[in-house]
Short mmCIF file of C-alpha atoms in Angstrom, two decimals:
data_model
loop_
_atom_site.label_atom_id
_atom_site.label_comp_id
_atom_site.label_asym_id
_atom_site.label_seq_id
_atom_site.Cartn_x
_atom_site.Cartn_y
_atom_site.Cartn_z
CA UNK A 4 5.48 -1.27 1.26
CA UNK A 5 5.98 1.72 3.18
CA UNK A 6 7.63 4.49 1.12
CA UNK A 7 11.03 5.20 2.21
CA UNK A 8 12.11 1.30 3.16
CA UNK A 9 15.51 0.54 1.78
CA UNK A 10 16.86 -1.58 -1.05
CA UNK A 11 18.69 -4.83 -1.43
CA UNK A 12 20.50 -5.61 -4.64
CA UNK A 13 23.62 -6.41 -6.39
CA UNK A 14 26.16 -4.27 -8.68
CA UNK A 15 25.83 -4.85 -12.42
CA UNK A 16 29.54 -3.11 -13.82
CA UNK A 17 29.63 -1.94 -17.99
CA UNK A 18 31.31 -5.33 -19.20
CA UNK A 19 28.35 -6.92 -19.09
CA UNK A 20 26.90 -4.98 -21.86
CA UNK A 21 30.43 -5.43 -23.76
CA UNK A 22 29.22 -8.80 -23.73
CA UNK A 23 32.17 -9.74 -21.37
CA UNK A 24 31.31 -13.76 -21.33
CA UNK A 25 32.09 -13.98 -17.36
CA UNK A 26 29.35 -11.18 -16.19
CA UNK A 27 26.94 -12.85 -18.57
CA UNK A 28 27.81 -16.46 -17.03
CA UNK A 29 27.61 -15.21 -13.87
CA UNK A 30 24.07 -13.93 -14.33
CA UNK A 31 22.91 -17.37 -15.91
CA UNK A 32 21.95 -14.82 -19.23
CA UNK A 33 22.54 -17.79 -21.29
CA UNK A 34 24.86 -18.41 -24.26
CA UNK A 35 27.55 -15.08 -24.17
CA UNK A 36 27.11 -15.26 -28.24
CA UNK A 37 23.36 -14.50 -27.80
CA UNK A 38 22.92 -11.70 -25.69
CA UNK A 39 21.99 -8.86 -26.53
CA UNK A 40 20.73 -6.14 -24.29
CA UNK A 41 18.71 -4.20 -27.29
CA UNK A 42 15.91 -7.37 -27.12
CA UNK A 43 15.02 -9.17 -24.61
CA UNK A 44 18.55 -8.73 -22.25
CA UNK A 45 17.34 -6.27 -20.33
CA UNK A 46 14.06 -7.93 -18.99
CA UNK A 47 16.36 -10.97 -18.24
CA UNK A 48 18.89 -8.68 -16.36
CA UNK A 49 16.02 -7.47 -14.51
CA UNK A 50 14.43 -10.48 -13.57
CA UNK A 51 17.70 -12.06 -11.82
CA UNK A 52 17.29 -8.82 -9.52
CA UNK A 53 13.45 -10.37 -9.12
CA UNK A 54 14.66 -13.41 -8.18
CA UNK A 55 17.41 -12.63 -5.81
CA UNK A 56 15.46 -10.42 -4.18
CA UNK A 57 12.41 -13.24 -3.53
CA UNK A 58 14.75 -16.04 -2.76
CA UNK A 59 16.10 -13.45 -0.33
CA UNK A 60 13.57 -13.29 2.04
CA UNK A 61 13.41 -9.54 2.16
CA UNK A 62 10.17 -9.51 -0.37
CA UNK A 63 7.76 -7.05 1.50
CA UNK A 64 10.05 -5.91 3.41
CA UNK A 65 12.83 -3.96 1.32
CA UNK A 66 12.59 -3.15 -2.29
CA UNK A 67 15.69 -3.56 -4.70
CA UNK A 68 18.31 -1.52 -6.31
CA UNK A 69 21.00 -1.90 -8.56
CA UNK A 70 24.52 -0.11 -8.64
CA UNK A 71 25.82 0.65 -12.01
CA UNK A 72 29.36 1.96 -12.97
CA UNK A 73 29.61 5.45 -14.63
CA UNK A 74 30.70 3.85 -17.67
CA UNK A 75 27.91 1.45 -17.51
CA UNK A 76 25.61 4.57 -17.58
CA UNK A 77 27.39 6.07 -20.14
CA UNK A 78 27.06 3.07 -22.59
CA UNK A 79 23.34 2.97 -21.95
CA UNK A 80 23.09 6.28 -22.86
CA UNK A 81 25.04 6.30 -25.60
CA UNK A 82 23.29 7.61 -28.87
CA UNK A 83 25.63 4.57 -30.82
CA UNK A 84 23.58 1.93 -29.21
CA UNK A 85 19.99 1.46 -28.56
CA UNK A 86 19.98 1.02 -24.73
CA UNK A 87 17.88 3.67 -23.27
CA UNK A 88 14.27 2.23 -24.89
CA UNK A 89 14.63 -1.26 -23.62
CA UNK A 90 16.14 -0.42 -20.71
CA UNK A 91 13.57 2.17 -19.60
CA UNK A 92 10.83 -0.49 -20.38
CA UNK A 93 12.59 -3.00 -18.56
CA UNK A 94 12.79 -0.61 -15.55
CA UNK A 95 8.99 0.54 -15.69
CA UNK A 96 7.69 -3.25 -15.52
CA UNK A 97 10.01 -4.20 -13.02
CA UNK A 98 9.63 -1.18 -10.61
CA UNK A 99 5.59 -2.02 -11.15
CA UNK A 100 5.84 -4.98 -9.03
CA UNK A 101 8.68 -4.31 -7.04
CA UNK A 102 9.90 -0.85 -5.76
CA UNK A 103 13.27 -0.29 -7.06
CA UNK A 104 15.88 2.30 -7.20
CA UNK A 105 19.27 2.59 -9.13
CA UNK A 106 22.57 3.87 -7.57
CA UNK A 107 25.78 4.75 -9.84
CA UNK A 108 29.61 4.66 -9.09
CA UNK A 109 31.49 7.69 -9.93
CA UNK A 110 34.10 7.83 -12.38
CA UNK A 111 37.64 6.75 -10.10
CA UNK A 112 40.11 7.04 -12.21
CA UNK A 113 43.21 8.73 -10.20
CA UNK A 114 42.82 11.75 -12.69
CA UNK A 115 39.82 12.21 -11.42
CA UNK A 116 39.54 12.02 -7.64
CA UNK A 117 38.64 14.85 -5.45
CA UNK A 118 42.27 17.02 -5.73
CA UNK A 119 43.26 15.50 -8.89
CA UNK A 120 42.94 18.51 -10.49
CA UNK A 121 39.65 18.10 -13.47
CA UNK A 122 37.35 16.83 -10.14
CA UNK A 123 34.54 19.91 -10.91
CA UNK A 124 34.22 18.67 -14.16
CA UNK A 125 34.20 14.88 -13.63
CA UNK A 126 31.73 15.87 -11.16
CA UNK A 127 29.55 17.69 -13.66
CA UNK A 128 29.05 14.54 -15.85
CA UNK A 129 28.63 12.27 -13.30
CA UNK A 130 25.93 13.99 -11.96
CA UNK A 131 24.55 14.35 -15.75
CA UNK A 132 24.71 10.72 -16.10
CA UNK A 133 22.81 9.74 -13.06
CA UNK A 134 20.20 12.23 -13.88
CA UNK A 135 20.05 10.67 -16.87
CA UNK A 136 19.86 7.27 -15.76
CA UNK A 137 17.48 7.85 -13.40
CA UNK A 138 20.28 7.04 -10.23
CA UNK A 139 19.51 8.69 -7.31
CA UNK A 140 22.93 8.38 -5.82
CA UNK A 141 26.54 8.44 -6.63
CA UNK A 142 28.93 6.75 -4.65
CA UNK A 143 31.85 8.95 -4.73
CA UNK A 144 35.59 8.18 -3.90
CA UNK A 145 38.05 10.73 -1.72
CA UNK A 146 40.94 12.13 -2.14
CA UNK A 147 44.13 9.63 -2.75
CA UNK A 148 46.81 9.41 -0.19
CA UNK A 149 47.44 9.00 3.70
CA UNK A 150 48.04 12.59 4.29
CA UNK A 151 45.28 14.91 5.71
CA UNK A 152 43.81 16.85 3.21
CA UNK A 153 40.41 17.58 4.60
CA UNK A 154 40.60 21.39 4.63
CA UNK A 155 42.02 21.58 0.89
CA UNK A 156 39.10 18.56 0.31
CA UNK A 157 36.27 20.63 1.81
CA UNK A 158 37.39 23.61 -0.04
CA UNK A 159 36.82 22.53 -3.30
CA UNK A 160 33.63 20.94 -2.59
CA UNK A 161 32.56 24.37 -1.39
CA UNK A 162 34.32 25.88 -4.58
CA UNK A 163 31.90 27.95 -6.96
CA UNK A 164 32.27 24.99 -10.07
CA UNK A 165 31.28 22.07 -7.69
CA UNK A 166 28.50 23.91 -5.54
CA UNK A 167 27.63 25.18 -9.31
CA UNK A 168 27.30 21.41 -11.05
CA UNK A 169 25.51 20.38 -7.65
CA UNK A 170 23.07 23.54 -7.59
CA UNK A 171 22.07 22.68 -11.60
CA UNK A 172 21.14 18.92 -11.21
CA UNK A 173 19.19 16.96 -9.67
CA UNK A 174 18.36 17.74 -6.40
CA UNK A 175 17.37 14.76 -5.70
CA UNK A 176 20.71 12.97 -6.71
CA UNK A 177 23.14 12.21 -3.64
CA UNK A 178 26.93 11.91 -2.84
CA UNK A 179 27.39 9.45 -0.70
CA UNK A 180 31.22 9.17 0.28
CA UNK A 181 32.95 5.97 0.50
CA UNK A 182 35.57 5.23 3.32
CA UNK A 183 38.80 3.93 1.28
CA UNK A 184 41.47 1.03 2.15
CA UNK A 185 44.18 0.77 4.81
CA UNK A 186 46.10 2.88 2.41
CA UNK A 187 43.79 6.24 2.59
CA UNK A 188 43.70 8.92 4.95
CA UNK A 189 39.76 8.61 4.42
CA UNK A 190 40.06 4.59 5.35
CA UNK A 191 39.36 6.10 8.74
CA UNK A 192 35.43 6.79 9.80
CA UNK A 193 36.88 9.20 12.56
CA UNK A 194 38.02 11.42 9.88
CA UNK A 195 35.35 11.03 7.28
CA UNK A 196 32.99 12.63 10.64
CA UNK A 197 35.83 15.13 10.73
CA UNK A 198 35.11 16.16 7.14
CA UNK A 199 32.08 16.44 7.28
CA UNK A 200 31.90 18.82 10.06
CA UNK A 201 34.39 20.79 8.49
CA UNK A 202 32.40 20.96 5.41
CA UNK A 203 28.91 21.98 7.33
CA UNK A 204 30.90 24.66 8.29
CA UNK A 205 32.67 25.68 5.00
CA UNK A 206 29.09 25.18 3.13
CA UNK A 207 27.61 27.45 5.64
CA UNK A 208 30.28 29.81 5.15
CA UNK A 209 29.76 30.02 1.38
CA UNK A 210 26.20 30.44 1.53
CA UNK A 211 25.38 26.79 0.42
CA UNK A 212 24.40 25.21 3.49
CA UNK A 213 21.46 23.68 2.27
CA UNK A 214 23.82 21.79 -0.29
CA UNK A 215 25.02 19.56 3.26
CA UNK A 216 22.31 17.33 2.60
CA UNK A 217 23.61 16.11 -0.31
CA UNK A 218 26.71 14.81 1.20
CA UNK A 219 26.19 11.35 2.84
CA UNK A 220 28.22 8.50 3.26
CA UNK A 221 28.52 4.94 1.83
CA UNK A 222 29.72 1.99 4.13
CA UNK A 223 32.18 -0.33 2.28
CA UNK A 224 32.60 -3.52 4.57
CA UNK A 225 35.42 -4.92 2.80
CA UNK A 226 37.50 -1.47 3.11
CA UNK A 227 36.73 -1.52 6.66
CA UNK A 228 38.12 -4.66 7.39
CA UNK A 229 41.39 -4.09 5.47
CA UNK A 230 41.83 -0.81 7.24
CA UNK A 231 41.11 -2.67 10.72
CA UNK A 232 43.90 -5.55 9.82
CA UNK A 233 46.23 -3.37 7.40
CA UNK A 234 45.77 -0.27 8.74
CA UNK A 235 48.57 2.33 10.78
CA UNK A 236 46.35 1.97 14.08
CA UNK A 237 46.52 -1.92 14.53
CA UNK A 238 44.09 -4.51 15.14
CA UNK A 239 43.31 -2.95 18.58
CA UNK A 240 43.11 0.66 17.67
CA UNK A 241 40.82 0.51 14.52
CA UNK A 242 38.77 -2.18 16.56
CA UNK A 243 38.29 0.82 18.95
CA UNK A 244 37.49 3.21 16.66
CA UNK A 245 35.05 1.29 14.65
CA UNK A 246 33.19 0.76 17.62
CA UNK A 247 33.42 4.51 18.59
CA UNK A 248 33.34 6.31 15.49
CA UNK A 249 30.62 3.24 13.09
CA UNK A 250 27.30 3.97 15.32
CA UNK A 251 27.74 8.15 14.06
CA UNK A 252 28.93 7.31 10.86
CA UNK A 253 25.72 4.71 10.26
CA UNK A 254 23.56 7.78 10.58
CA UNK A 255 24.48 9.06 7.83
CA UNK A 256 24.95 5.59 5.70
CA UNK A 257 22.91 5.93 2.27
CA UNK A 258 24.71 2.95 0.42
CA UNK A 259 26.38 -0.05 1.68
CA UNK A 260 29.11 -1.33 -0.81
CA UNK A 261 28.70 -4.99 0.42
CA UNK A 262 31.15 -7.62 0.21
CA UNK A 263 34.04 -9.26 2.71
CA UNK A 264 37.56 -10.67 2.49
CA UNK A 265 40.03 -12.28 4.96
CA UNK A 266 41.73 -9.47 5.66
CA UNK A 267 44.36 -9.48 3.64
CA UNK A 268 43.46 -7.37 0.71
CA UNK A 269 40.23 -6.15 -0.91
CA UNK A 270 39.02 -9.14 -2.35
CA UNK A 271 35.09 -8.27 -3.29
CA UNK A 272 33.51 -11.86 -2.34
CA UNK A 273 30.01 -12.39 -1.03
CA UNK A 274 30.09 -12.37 2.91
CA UNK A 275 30.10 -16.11 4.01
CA UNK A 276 29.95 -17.66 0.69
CA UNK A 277 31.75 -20.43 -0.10
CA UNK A 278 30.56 -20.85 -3.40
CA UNK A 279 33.02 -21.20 -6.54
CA UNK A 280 36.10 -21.63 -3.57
CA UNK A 281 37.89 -23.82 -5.61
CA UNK A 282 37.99 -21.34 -8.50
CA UNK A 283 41.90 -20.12 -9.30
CA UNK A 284 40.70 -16.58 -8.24
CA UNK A 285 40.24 -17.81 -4.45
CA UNK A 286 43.13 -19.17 -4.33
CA UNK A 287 44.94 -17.17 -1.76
CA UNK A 288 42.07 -16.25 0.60
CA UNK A 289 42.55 -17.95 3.49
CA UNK A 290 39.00 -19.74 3.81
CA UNK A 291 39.24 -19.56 7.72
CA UNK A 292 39.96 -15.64 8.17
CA UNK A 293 37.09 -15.48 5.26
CA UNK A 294 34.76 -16.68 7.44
CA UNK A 295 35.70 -14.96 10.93
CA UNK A 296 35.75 -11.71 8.74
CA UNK A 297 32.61 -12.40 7.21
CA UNK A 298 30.77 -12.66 10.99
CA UNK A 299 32.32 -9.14 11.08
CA UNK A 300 30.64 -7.49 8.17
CA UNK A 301 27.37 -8.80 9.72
CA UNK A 302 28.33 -6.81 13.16
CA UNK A 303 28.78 -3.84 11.11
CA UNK A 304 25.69 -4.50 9.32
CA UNK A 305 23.68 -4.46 12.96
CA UNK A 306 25.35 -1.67 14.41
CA UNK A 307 24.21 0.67 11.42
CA UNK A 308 20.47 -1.14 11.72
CA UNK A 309 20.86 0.35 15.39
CA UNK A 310 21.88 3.60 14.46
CA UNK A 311 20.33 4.24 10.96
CA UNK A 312 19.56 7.74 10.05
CA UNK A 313 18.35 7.87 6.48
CA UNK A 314 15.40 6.62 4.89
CA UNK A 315 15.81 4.37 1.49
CA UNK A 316 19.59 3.24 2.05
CA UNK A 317 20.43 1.17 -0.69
CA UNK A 318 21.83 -2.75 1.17
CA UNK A 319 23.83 -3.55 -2.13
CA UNK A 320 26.30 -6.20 -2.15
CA UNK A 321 29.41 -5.16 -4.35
CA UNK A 322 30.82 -9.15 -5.05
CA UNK A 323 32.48 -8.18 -8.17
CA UNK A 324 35.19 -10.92 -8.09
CA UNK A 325 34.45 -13.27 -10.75
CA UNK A 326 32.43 -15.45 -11.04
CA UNK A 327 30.07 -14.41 -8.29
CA UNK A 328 27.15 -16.29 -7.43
CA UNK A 329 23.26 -14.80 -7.42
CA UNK A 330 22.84 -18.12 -4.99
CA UNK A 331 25.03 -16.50 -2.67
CA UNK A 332 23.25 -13.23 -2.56
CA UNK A 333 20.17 -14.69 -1.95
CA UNK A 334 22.00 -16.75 0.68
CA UNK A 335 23.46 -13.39 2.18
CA UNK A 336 20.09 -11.39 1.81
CA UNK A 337 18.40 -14.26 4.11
CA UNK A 338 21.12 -13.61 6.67
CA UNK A 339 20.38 -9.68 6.58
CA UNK A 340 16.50 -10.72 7.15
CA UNK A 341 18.19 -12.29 9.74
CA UNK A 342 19.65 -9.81 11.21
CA UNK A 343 16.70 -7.55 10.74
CA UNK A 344 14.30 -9.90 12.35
CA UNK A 345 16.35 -9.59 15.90
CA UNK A 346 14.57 -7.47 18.77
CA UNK A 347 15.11 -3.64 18.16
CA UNK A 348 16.18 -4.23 14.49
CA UNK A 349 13.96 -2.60 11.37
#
């Protein structure tokens, strides 16, 4: 495989090593009593990544990935358990056959969002935790609210303590900014290209321009379609800005945060599964809107495959309503080869 193909995967989220019995159900890890991520849970967490990813069609094609939460990272690092060995083995035998990377959700919390007031130092340990994991990106979430705050936003992530905690880790480690629901200023791709303008500028300014790079964005389909059919602007106008605003966002598109909905609200389901439907969670998607919504997230899909701009992007579907279905990933992955396979794609 050619270095610098992307990554499919799936999110794993830290109540699965809490021995939550639905995450460990949902990843056929056997009885919930029995786990135990210290022995052998690790090289069976690994090897339902294997499988997806072969069943997917993408083998030889794009490695895999998984996307942790930050507490996830914190419990494997915690000196309390004994994570880190098996984990780290688990990692090295997998990544020998297949190339893999690991991404890592910041810490969301509304305390902690960009303006909140502590964001330098949630920052700072989120980027010590994915150095320390071994994640090579953070998915990071904006500022709360509809109003526009870009110019108070971009000054604090040209501020000495952030450009500081960025300048000290990794350099290696990326931000990749997530557009929000109908409900956020930043649901809007328009002004997520805004802000980062703004920001080339105020980095430049500062003396940190070379820090730019570090700023990229993450996709989330099911936030885009809420915005499109909740959203201020209407069907019609986010429909037109999606298609004017996507192909120069999708340039800078690191992570995909994968997973539709019917409109309606963010419901985090596979895109055009209909797998565990008859579950009491489903029961108020409407199965119909599901579906036309789910042809959307693929549209989205090929317009960033048209306009990609980064090398390694991590494809990771983010189906964390339970019970989700490693089936249905492997279902979805085949319709991303899909889409791949189509003249002008890859």
């Amino acid at each position: 495989m050619k270095q610098g193909h992307d990554y499919f995967g799936f999110s794993l989220w830290h109540e699965l090593l809490a021995g939550n019995a639905d995450w460990i159900s949902t990843l056929e890890l056997g009885d919930p009593r029995e786990f135990d991520p210290e022995e052998d849970g690790w090289r069976d967490i690994f090897s339902r990544l294997g499988r997806v990813h072969a069943e997917s069609g993408l083998a030889g094609a794009l490695g895999a990935c998984f996307h942790v939460s930050s507490d996830f990272a914190a419990m494997v690092l915690d000196p309390g358990f004994d994570l880190v060995g098996p984990f780290d083995s688990a990692r090295e035998g997998f990544s020998d056959r297949i190339p893999f990377e690991l991404g890592m959700h910041c810490t969301f919390g509304l305390a902690d969002l960009p303006l909140a007031g502590k964001y330098p130092a949630v920052l700072k340990r989120d980027l010590e935790l994915a150095g320390a994991i071994g994640a090579c990106c953070i998915v990071c979430h904006p500022p709360k609210g509809r109003e526009n705050r870009i110019v108070e936003f971009v000054d604090e992530l040209a501020s000495e303590p952030v450009t500081e905690a960025l300048t000290r880790s990794n350099p290696d480690v990326l931000l990749a900014w997530e557009n929000a629901g109908a409900d956020s200023f930043f649901g809007s791709l328009e002004h997520y290209l805004e802000f980062r303008d703004r920001l080339a500028d105020r980095l430049a300014a500062a003396g940190h321009s070379k820090l730019l790079g570090r700023h990229v964005f993450c996709l989330d389909t099911g936030h885009l379609l809420v915005w499109k059919y909740r959203g201020k602007k209407g069907k019609r106008g986010a429909a037109k800005e999606i298609e004017a605003a996507l192909p120069s966002f999708a340039k800078l598109v690191k992570v995909f945060h994968i997973h539709a909905n019917d409109g309606s609200g963010d419901q985090h389901l596979t895109p055009g599964s209909l797998y565990n439907f008859d579950h009491p969670t489903r029961k108020s998607v409407n199965k119909k809107r599901f579906l036309a919504c789910s042809k959307e997230v693929l549209d989205f899909l090929e317009t960033c495959e048209q306009n990609k701009g980064i090398a390694g992007r991590h494809v990771h579907v983010e189906a964390l309503r339970m019970p989700f279905s490693l089936r249905a990933i492997s279902e979805f992955g085949r319709s991303y080869s899909t889409l791949l396979s189509r003249p002008g794609q890859g």
